[in-house]
Coordinates of C-alpha atoms in Angstrom, one line a residue:
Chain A
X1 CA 0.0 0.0 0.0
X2 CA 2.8 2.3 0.6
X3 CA 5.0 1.7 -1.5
X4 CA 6.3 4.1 -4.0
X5 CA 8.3 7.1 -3.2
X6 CA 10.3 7.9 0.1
X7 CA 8.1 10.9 0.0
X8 CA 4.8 9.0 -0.1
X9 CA 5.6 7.3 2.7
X10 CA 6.3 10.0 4.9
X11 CA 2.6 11.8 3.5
X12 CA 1.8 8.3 5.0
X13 CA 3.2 8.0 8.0
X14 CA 2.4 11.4 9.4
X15 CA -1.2 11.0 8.3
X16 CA -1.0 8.1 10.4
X17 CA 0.2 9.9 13.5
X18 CA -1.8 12.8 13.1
X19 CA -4.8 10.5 12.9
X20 CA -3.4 8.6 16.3
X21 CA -2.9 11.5 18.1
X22 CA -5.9 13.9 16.8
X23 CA -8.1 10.8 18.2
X24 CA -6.5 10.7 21.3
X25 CA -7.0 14.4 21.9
X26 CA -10.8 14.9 20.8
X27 CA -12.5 14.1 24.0
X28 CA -10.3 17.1 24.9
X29 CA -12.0 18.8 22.1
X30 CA -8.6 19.9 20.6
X31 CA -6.8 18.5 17.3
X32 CA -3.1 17.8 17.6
X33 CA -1.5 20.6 16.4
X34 CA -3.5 22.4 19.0
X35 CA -1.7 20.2 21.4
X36 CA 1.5 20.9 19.9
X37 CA 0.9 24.7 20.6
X38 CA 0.3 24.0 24.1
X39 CA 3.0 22.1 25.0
X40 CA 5.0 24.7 23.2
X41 CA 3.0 27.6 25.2
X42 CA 4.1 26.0 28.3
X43 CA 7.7 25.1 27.8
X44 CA 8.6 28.7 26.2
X45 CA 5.9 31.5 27.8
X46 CA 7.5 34.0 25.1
X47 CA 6.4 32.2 22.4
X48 CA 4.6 34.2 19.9
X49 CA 2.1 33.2 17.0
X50 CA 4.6 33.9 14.1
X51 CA 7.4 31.8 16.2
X52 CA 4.6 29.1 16.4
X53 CA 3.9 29.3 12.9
X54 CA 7.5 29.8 11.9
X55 CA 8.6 26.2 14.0
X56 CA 5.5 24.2 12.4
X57 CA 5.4 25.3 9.1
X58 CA 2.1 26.8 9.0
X59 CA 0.5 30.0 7.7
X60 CA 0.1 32.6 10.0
X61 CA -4.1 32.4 9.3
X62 CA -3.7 29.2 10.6
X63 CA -2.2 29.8 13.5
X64 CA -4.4 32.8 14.3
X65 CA -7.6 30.9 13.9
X66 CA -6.4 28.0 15.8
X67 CA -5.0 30.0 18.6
X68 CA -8.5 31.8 19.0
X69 CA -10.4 29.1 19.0
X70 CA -7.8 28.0 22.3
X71 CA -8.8 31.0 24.0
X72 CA -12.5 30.7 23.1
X73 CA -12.2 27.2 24.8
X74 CA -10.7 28.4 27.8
X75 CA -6.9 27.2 27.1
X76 CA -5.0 30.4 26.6
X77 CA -5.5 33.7 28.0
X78 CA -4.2 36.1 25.9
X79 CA -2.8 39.7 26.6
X80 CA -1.4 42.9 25.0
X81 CA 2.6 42.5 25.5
X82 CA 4.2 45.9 27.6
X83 CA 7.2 46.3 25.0
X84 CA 5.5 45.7 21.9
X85 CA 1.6 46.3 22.0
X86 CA 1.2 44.5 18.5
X87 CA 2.6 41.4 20.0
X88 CA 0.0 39.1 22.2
X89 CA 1.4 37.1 24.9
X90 CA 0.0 34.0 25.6
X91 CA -0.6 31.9 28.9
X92 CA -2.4 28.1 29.4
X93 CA -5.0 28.4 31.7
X94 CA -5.3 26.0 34.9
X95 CA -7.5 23.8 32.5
X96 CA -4.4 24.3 30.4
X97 CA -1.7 23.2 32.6
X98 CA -3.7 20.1 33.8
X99 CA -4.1 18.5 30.3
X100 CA 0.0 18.9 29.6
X101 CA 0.8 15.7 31.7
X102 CA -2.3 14.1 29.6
X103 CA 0.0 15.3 26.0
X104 CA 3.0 13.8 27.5
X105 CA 1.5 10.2 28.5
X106 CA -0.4 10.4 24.9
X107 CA 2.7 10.8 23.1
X108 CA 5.0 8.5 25.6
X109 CA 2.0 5.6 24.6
X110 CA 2.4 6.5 20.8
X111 CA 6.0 6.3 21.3
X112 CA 5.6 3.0 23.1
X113 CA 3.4 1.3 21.1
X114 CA 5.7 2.0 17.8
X115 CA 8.5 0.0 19.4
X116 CA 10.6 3.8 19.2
X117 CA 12.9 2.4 21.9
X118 CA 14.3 -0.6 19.9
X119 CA 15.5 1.4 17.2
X120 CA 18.8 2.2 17.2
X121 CA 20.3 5.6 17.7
X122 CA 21.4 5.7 13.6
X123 CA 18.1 5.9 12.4
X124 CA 17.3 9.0 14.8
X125 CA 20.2 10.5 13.8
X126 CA 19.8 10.3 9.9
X127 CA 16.1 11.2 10.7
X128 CA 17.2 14.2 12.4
X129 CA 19.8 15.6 9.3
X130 CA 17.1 14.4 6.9
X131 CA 14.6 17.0 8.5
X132 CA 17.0 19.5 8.7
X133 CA 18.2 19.1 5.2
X134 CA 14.3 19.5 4.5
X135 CA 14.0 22.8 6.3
X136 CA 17.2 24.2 4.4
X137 CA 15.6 23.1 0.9
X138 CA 12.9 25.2 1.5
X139 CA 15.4 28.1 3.2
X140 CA 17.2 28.0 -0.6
X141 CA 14.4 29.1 -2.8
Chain B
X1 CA 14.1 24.4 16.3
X2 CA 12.9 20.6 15.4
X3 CA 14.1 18.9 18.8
X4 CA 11.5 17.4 20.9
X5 CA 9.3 14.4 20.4
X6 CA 9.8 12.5 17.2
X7 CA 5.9 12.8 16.6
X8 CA 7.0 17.1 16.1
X9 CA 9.8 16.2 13.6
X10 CA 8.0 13.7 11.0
X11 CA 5.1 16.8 11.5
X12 CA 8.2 19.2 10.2
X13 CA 9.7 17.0 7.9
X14 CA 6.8 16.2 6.3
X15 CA 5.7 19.8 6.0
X16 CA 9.0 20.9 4.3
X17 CA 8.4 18.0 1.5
X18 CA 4.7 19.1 1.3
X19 CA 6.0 22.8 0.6
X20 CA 8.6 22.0 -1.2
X21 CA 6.7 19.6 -3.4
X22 CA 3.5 22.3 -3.5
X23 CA 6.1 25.0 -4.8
X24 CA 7.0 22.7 -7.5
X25 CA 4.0 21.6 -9.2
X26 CA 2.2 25.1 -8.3
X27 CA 3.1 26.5 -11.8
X28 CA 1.0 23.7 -13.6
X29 CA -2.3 24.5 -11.2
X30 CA -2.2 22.0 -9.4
X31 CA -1.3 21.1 -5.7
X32 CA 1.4 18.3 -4.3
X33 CA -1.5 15.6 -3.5
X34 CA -3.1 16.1 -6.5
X35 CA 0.0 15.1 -8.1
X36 CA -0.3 12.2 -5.8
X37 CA -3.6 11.3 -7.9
X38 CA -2.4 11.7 -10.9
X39 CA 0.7 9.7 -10.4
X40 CA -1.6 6.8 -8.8
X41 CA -4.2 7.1 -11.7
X42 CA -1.9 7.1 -14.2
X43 CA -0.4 3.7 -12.5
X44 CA -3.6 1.5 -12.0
X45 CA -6.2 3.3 -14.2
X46 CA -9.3 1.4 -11.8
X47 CA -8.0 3.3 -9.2
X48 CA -11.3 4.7 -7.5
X49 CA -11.7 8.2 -5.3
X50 CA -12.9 5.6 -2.7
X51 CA -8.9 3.6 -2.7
X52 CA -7.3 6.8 -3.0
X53 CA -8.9 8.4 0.1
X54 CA -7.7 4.9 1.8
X55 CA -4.3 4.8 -0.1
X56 CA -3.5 8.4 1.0
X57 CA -5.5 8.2 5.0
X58 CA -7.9 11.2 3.5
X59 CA -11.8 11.9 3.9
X60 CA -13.8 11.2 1.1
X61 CA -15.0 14.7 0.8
X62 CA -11.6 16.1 0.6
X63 CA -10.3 13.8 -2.3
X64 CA -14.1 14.0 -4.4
X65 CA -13.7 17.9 -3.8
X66 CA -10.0 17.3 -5.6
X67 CA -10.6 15.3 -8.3
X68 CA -13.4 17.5 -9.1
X69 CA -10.7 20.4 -9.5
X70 CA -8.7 18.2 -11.6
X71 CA -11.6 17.0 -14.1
X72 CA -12.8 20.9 -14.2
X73 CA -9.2 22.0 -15.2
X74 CA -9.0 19.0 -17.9
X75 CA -6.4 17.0 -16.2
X76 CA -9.1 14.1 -16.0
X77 CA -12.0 12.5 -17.9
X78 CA -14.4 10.8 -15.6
X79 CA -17.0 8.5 -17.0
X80 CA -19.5 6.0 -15.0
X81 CA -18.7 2.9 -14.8
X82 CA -20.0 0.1 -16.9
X83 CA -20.2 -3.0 -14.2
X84 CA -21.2 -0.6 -11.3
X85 CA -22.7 2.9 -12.1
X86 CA -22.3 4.5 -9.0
X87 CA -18.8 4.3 -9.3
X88 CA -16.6 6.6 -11.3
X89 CA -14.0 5.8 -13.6
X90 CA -10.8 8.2 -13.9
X91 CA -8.3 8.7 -16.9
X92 CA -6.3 11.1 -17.5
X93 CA -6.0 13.4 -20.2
X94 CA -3.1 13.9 -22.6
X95 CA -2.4 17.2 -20.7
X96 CA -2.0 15.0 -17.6
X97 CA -0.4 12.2 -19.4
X98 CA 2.8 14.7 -20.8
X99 CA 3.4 15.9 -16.6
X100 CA 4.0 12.5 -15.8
X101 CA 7.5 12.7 -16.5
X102 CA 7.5 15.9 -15.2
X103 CA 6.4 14.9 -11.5
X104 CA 9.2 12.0 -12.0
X105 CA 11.8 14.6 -12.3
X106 CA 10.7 16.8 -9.5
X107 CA 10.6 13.7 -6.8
X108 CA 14.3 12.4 -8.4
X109 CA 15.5 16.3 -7.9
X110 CA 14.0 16.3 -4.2
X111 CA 15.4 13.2 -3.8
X112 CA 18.6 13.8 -5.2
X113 CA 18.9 17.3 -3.1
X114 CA 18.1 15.3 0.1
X115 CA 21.1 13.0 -0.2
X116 CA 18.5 10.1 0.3
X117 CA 21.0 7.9 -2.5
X118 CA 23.6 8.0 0.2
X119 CA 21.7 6.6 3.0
X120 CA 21.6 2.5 4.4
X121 CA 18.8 0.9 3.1
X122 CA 18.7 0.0 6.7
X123 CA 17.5 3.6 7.4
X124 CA 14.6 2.8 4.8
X125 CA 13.9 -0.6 6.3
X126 CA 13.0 1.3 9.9
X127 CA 11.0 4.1 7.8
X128 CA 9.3 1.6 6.4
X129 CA 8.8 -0.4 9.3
X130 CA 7.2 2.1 11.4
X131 CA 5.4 3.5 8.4
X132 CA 3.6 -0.1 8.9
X133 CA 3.5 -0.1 12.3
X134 CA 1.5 3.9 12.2
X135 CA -1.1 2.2 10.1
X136 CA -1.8 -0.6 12.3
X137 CA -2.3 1.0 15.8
X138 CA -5.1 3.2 13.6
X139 CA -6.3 -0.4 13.0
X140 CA -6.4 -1.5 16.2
X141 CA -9.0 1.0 17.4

């Protein structure tokens, strides 16, 4: 089925995850990249939307819509920044900050269940430059 | 800016091929997973919408709403099947026939810029591998 193209594959295998993890976050009611901006919220409080949509590679409509629709839910608090008044800074709520443990376990299971820990350091290595390489391709243009 | 959970970098790497890809074929009018199509139509010509939205892990309105794009800018011709009507049959059209090559060349030049001809096969062995593995644990549930 998934043969073909080292490309095609990867379309595959992230579909794959995303579809994992997006179940695994709906009773939540969140999708996974909405997770991903959490547990980036939490770990760097600076973070901005463009940084969010400059480290996942998504338009800054995206970002904008998805982040709103946090702070509709009760996730994020958002506020003016002091410095720059363009720039919002954003903070997880309480009902926030109790769901972050849940992302970790969800991922930690993921990771668990795809036997991550019995492949050898190698393949996270090459994984690693091939991503990078990935990133510069795009840098080039 | 891609450390972290794996689960974050196949999100990233995959969204650099995607762009990368999308930038590519953008100039013919069409997007990356509409190449996809074409590429898997032009393959096995009974491919229905119905095996490509479960080749490629993608809702059935999203690939109808696709192929629709494709037969209204002439890179397809669909016509009703003769055994069973309600399903479609795809071909594509001598405008879609002469990008084949094209798309070839664009994956070998990705390809070829990504190094991925000087890496194990054991690297593509794992990829594969877990590629499997992603598809099953949606199975599972």
């Amino acid at each position: 089925m998934f043969e073909g193209p080292f490309g095609s594959q990867l379309f595959i295998f992230n579909k794959n995850l995303h579809k994992y993890l997006n179940d695994n976050v709906l009773k939540y009611d969140l999708n996974y990249i909405q997770m991903l901006f959490l547990i980036r919220i939490d770990k760097f409080s600076n973070v901005s939307q463009k940084d969010l949509a400059d480290i996942f590679f998504l338009t800054k409509g995206y970002v904008a819509k998805s982040i709103k629709d946090l702070e509709n839910k009760g996730f994020i608090i958002r506020s003016k920044g002091l410095e720059d008044k363009r720039q919002y800074k954003m903070q997880l709520t309480e009902k926030a900050l109790n769901l972050i443990p849940e992302f970790k376990k969800i991922n930690s299971a993921w990771e668990e269940k795809m036997g991550l820990n019995e492949i050898n350091d190698e393949f996270f290595d090459t994984f690693k430059k091939l991503t990078r390489k990935s990133i510069e391709l795009n840098e080039d243009d």
